[in-house]
Amino acid sequence: DAGVIQSPRHEVTEMGQEVTLRCKPISGHNSLFWYRQTMMRGLELLIYFNNNVPIDDSGMPEDRFSAKMPNASFSTLKIQPSEPRDSAVYFCASRNDLTYEQYFGPGTRLTVT
Amino acid sequence: AQSVAQPEDQVNVAEGNPLTVKCTYSVSGNPYLFWYVQYPNRGLQFLLKYITGDNLVKGSYGFEAEFNKSQTSFHLKKPSALVSDSALYFCAVYYGQNFVFGPGTRLSVLP
């Protein structure tokens, strides 16, 4: 298995632009998580899906952020419009609900200028 | 609310010496506990977990952790540190449907 796949690995965009981050979880994993990591705030859970259904989105910062999981093998995190304070590394992780272990993707480093 | 504390932002240890990275949690009942490691420019990697059973659990790269229910701790240990162990370490707790990570401890192993 290739592990959790995220794209793009790096994204540089200007303030006000729409940004879409993509994630392909490990096949057979039932849960998918989106995290944001910054030096100031550490690792923050943004949203959690189980069987493609959003379970907890209390970590989504504001309405500019939205996430979807149209099927078991694909999820997106969209920021519209983007702001400089959104600059961070965004991680996707998937979890085997039998073992509770989360497996993280390599992350997308987002820079908003 | 459940929480995870890692009281040390930074731990320095000489290569070959034993290392300990501390973690305490605040959860009622029986939590599931995890350690993850993050190398520079990489995602977090699973190291080990405690679900039930023996309080001493062994994981990847020679790491182990001891679950202590009375002290609500789950400290990560390794008998002999390597320079390549230098990384950011996260403790995490899973309880109910919530998965909470600690703030992380940066481990530096000095040659």
mmCIF file of C-alpha atoms in Angstrom:
data_model
loop_
_atom_site.group_PDB
_atom_site.id
_atom_site.type_symbol
_atom_site.label_atom_id
_atom_site.label_comp_id
_atom_site.label_asym_id
_atom_site.label_seq_id
_atom_site.Cartn_x
_atom_site.Cartn_y
_atom_site.Cartn_z
ATOM 1 C CA ASP A 1 0.000 0.000 0.000
ATOM 2 C CA ALA A 2 1.296 3.458 -0.854
ATOM 3 C CA GLY A 3 0.103 4.964 2.396
ATOM 4 C CA VAL A 4 -1.919 8.145 2.644
ATOM 5 C CA ILE A 5 -1.412 10.294 -0.432
ATOM 6 C CA GLN A 6 -1.736 14.061 -0.359
ATOM 7 C CA SER A 7 -1.515 16.589 -3.155
ATOM 8 C CA PRO A 8 -0.099 19.026 -3.788
ATOM 9 C CA ARG A 9 2.949 18.792 -1.513
ATOM 10 C CA HIS A 10 3.495 22.525 -1.694
ATOM 11 C CA GLU A 11 1.078 25.312 -2.556
ATOM 12 C CA VAL A 12 1.842 29.005 -2.793
ATOM 13 C CA THR A 13 -1.072 31.290 -3.481
ATOM 14 C CA GLU A 14 -2.144 34.865 -3.082
ATOM 15 C CA MET A 15 -4.595 36.101 -0.512
ATOM 16 C CA GLY A 16 -8.166 35.783 -1.720
ATOM 17 C CA GLN A 17 -7.554 32.795 -3.946
ATOM 18 C CA GLU A 18 -9.278 29.443 -3.540
ATOM 19 C CA VAL A 19 -7.118 26.557 -2.390
ATOM 20 C CA THR A 20 -8.034 22.874 -2.634
ATOM 21 C CA LEU A 21 -6.045 20.203 -0.849
ATOM 22 C CA ARG A 22 -6.537 16.558 -1.746
ATOM 23 C CA CYS A 23 -6.188 13.300 0.137
ATOM 24 C CA LYS A 24 -6.397 9.627 -0.736
ATOM 25 C CA PRO A 25 -6.628 7.488 2.420
ATOM 26 C CA ILE A 26 -5.319 3.980 2.858
ATOM 27 C CA SER A 27 -7.677 1.466 1.296
ATOM 28 C CA GLY A 28 -9.936 -0.156 3.872
ATOM 29 C CA HIS A 29 -9.585 2.571 6.489
ATOM 30 C CA ASN A 30 -12.948 3.819 7.723
ATOM 31 C CA SER A 31 -11.945 7.144 9.238
ATOM 32 C CA LEU A 32 -10.234 10.183 7.792
ATOM 33 C CA PHE A 33 -8.881 13.214 9.581
ATOM 34 C CA TRP A 34 -7.663 16.645 8.457
ATOM 35 C CA TYR A 35 -5.126 18.411 10.703
ATOM 36 C CA ARG A 36 -3.315 21.727 10.553
ATOM 37 C CA GLN A 37 0.153 22.218 12.045
ATOM 38 C CA THR A 38 1.809 25.535 12.843
ATOM 39 C CA MET A 39 4.603 26.540 15.178
ATOM 40 C CA MET A 40 2.259 28.725 17.195
ATOM 41 C CA ARG A 41 -0.697 26.385 17.610
ATOM 42 C CA GLY A 42 0.871 22.963 17.151
ATOM 43 C CA LEU A 43 -1.251 20.168 15.675
ATOM 44 C CA GLU A 44 -4.968 20.981 15.411
ATOM 45 C CA LEU A 45 -7.744 18.624 14.339
ATOM 46 C CA LEU A 46 -9.921 20.349 11.765
ATOM 47 C CA ILE A 47 -12.467 17.682 10.819
ATOM 48 C CA TYR A 48 -13.038 13.951 11.135
ATOM 49 C CA PHE A 49 -15.006 11.669 8.789
ATOM 50 C CA ASN A 50 -16.205 8.158 9.503
ATOM 51 C CA ASN A 51 -17.528 6.071 6.606
ATOM 52 C CA ASN A 52 -17.483 9.240 4.474
ATOM 53 C CA VAL A 53 -19.730 11.146 6.886
ATOM 54 C CA PRO A 54 -18.441 14.211 8.769
ATOM 55 C CA ILE A 55 -18.556 13.380 12.480
ATOM 56 C CA ASP A 56 -16.808 16.308 14.106
ATOM 57 C CA ASP A 57 -16.060 19.585 12.340
ATOM 58 C CA SER A 58 -15.737 21.698 15.466
ATOM 59 C CA GLY A 59 -12.103 22.373 14.645
ATOM 60 C CA MET A 60 -12.812 24.029 11.310
ATOM 61 C CA PRO A 61 -11.720 27.624 11.909
ATOM 62 C CA GLU A 62 -14.479 29.423 10.040
ATOM 63 C CA ASP A 63 -16.807 29.293 7.090
ATOM 64 C CA ARG A 64 -13.960 29.839 4.678
ATOM 65 C CA PHE A 65 -12.966 26.240 5.315
ATOM 66 C CA SER A 66 -14.947 23.303 3.957
ATOM 67 C CA ALA A 67 -14.212 19.593 3.593
ATOM 68 C CA LYS A 68 -15.833 16.830 1.615
ATOM 69 C CA MET A 69 -15.473 13.099 1.305
ATOM 70 C CA PRO A 70 -17.505 12.019 -1.726
ATOM 71 C CA ASN A 71 -16.299 8.419 -1.491
ATOM 72 C CA ALA A 72 -14.106 6.154 0.592
ATOM 73 C CA SER A 73 -10.979 6.879 -1.434
ATOM 74 C CA PHE A 74 -10.962 10.656 -1.725
ATOM 75 C CA SER A 75 -11.325 13.772 0.391
ATOM 76 C CA THR A 76 -10.785 17.476 -0.179
ATOM 77 C CA LEU A 77 -10.178 20.432 2.105
ATOM 78 C CA LYS A 78 -11.042 23.771 0.516
ATOM 79 C CA ILE A 79 -10.208 27.260 1.699
ATOM 80 C CA GLN A 80 -12.067 30.088 -0.009
ATOM 81 C CA PRO A 81 -10.963 32.840 0.186
ATOM 82 C CA SER A 82 -7.499 32.106 1.560
ATOM 83 C CA GLU A 83 -5.735 34.442 3.997
ATOM 84 C CA PRO A 84 -2.088 34.710 5.074
ATOM 85 C CA ARG A 85 -2.961 33.320 8.511
ATOM 86 C CA ASP A 86 -4.001 30.071 6.817
ATOM 87 C CA SER A 87 -0.335 29.387 6.034
ATOM 88 C CA ALA A 88 0.498 26.046 7.668
ATOM 89 C CA VAL A 89 1.175 22.407 6.942
ATOM 90 C CA TYR A 90 -2.058 20.500 6.416
ATOM 91 C CA PHE A 91 -2.050 16.779 7.125
ATOM 92 C CA CYS A 92 -4.528 14.127 6.179
ATOM 93 C CA ALA A 93 -4.615 10.907 8.190
ATOM 94 C CA SER A 94 -6.631 7.738 7.894
ATOM 95 C CA ARG A 95 -7.378 5.201 10.549
ATOM 96 C CA ASN A 96 -8.116 1.531 10.778
ATOM 97 C CA ASP A 97 -11.054 1.466 13.178
ATOM 98 C CA LEU A 98 -10.077 -1.988 14.410
ATOM 99 C CA THR A 99 -6.604 -0.967 15.582
ATOM 100 C CA TYR A 100 -7.209 2.758 16.249
ATOM 101 C CA GLU A 101 -3.855 3.598 14.642
ATOM 102 C CA GLN A 102 -3.766 6.728 12.500
ATOM 103 C CA TYR A 103 -1.525 6.912 9.455
ATOM 104 C CA PHE A 104 -0.509 10.333 8.256
ATOM 105 C CA GLY A 105 0.194 11.604 4.789
ATOM 106 C CA PRO A 106 3.304 13.670 4.011
ATOM 107 C CA GLY A 107 1.378 16.925 4.329
ATOM 108 C CA THR A 108 0.728 19.937 2.128
ATOM 109 C CA ARG A 109 2.721 23.047 2.961
ATOM 110 C CA LEU A 110 0.469 26.011 2.199
ATOM 111 C CA THR A 111 1.829 29.522 1.924
ATOM 112 C CA VAL A 112 -0.623 32.372 1.400
ATOM 113 C CA THR A 113 1.008 35.680 0.497
ATOM 114 C CA ALA B 1 -12.633 17.478 28.855
ATOM 115 C CA GLN B 2 -9.893 15.090 28.004
ATOM 116 C CA SER B 3 -6.395 16.449 27.577
ATOM 117 C CA VAL B 4 -2.843 15.350 27.069
ATOM 118 C CA ALA B 5 0.151 17.094 28.616
ATOM 119 C CA GLN B 6 3.778 16.802 27.629
ATOM 120 C CA PRO B 7 5.522 18.825 30.324
ATOM 121 C CA GLU B 8 8.817 19.233 28.486
ATOM 122 C CA ASP B 9 9.093 21.223 25.263
ATOM 123 C CA GLN B 10 12.622 19.947 24.726
ATOM 124 C CA VAL B 11 14.616 16.946 25.923
ATOM 125 C CA ASN B 12 18.358 16.672 25.350
ATOM 126 C CA VAL B 13 20.211 13.416 25.842
ATOM 127 C CA ALA B 14 23.644 12.110 24.904
ATOM 128 C CA GLU B 15 23.887 9.293 22.396
ATOM 129 C CA GLY B 16 23.961 5.934 24.136
ATOM 130 C CA ASN B 17 22.180 7.194 27.235
ATOM 131 C CA PRO B 18 18.637 6.190 28.146
ATOM 132 C CA LEU B 19 15.894 8.613 27.191
ATOM 133 C CA THR B 20 12.473 9.389 28.602
ATOM 134 C CA VAL B 21 9.804 11.606 27.064
ATOM 135 C CA LYS B 22 6.982 12.304 29.479
ATOM 136 C CA CYS B 23 3.235 12.262 28.902
ATOM 137 C CA THR B 24 0.310 12.600 31.278
ATOM 138 C CA TYR B 25 -3.351 12.513 30.427
ATOM 139 C CA SER B 26 -6.583 13.659 31.937
ATOM 140 C CA VAL B 27 -9.356 11.259 30.986
ATOM 141 C CA SER B 28 -11.801 9.380 33.155
ATOM 142 C CA GLY B 29 -12.191 5.688 32.477
ATOM 143 C CA ASN B 30 -9.857 3.645 30.312
ATOM 144 C CA PRO B 31 -8.229 5.605 27.518
ATOM 145 C CA TYR B 32 -6.288 4.280 24.578
ATOM 146 C CA LEU B 33 -2.816 5.862 24.495
ATOM 147 C CA PHE B 34 -0.441 6.392 21.592
ATOM 148 C CA TRP B 35 2.981 7.747 20.724
ATOM 149 C CA TYR B 36 3.840 9.231 17.351
ATOM 150 C CA VAL B 37 7.114 10.602 15.981
ATOM 151 C CA GLN B 38 7.575 13.340 13.409
ATOM 152 C CA TYR B 39 10.816 13.766 11.494
ATOM 153 C CA PRO B 40 11.523 17.060 9.703
ATOM 154 C CA ASN B 41 9.241 17.731 6.735
ATOM 155 C CA ARG B 42 7.360 14.486 7.277
ATOM 156 C CA GLY B 43 3.984 13.416 8.586
ATOM 157 C CA LEU B 44 3.555 11.787 11.984
ATOM 158 C CA GLN B 45 4.467 8.119 12.225
ATOM 159 C CA PHE B 46 2.864 5.661 14.621
ATOM 160 C CA LEU B 47 5.320 4.298 17.230
ATOM 161 C CA LEU B 48 3.277 2.321 19.740
ATOM 162 C CA LYS B 49 -0.002 2.129 21.588
ATOM 163 C CA TYR B 50 -1.598 0.918 24.805
ATOM 164 C CA ILE B 51 -5.111 -0.466 24.582
ATOM 165 C CA THR B 52 -5.243 -3.062 27.329
ATOM 166 C CA GLY B 53 -3.122 -5.767 28.921
ATOM 167 C CA ASP B 54 0.530 -5.486 29.891
ATOM 168 C CA ASN B 55 1.395 -2.009 31.107
ATOM 169 C CA LEU B 56 4.725 -2.060 29.268
ATOM 170 C CA VAL B 57 4.286 -1.868 25.515
ATOM 171 C CA LYS B 58 7.026 -2.156 22.926
ATOM 172 C CA GLY B 59 7.026 -0.374 19.618
ATOM 173 C CA SER B 60 9.086 0.553 16.612
ATOM 174 C CA TYR B 61 12.797 1.478 16.620
ATOM 175 C CA GLY B 62 13.406 0.047 20.105
ATOM 176 C CA PHE B 63 10.999 2.388 21.878
ATOM 177 C CA GLU B 64 8.747 1.310 24.711
ATOM 178 C CA ALA B 65 6.216 3.020 26.949
ATOM 179 C CA GLU B 66 4.806 2.270 30.351
ATOM 180 C CA PHE B 67 1.167 2.862 31.194
ATOM 181 C CA ASN B 68 0.685 3.931 34.814
ATOM 182 C CA LYS B 69 -2.976 4.293 35.667
ATOM 183 C CA SER B 70 -2.480 5.661 39.176
ATOM 184 C CA GLN B 71 -0.235 8.436 37.878
ATOM 185 C CA THR B 72 -2.187 8.827 34.623
ATOM 186 C CA SER B 73 1.063 8.700 32.715
ATOM 187 C CA PHE B 74 2.372 7.061 29.571
ATOM 188 C CA HIS B 75 6.061 7.913 29.347
ATOM 189 C CA LEU B 76 8.074 6.955 26.270
ATOM 190 C CA LYS B 77 11.443 5.328 26.882
ATOM 191 C CA LYS B 78 14.429 3.902 25.078
ATOM 192 C CA PRO B 79 17.410 2.230 26.774
ATOM 193 C CA SER B 80 20.055 3.678 24.452
ATOM 194 C CA ALA B 81 19.413 6.795 22.371
ATOM 195 C CA LEU B 82 20.621 7.246 18.809
ATOM 196 C CA VAL B 83 21.325 10.518 17.028
ATOM 197 C CA SER B 84 18.727 9.414 14.472
ATOM 198 C CA ASP B 85 16.065 9.440 17.221
ATOM 199 C CA SER B 86 16.165 13.237 17.165
ATOM 200 C CA ALA B 87 12.658 14.311 16.197
ATOM 201 C CA LEU B 88 9.376 15.685 17.507
ATOM 202 C CA TYR B 89 7.381 13.240 19.636
ATOM 203 C CA PHE B 90 3.640 13.404 20.229
ATOM 204 C CA CYS B 91 1.588 11.615 22.842
ATOM 205 C CA ALA B 92 -2.103 11.099 22.032
ATOM 206 C CA VAL B 93 -5.198 9.781 23.739
ATOM 207 C CA TYR B 94 -8.276 8.235 22.164
ATOM 208 C CA TYR B 95 -11.429 8.259 24.239
ATOM 209 C CA GLY B 96 -14.959 8.011 23.024
ATOM 210 C CA GLN B 97 -14.746 9.272 19.479
ATOM 211 C CA ASN B 98 -12.127 11.898 20.241
ATOM 212 C CA PHE B 99 -8.460 11.656 19.378
ATOM 213 C CA VAL B 100 -6.373 14.317 21.140
ATOM 214 C CA PHE B 101 -2.675 14.997 20.571
ATOM 215 C CA GLY B 102 -0.334 16.569 23.083
ATOM 216 C CA PRO B 103 1.722 19.644 22.158
ATOM 217 C CA GLY B 104 4.811 17.631 21.302
ATOM 218 C CA THR B 105 8.303 17.273 22.783
ATOM 219 C CA ARG B 106 11.391 17.905 20.716
ATOM 220 C CA LEU B 107 14.060 15.290 21.398
ATOM 221 C CA SER B 108 17.666 16.085 20.573
ATOM 222 C CA VAL B 109 20.218 13.312 20.850
ATOM 223 C CA LEU B 110 23.714 14.715 20.962
ATOM 224 C CA PRO B 111 26.652 12.751 19.524
#
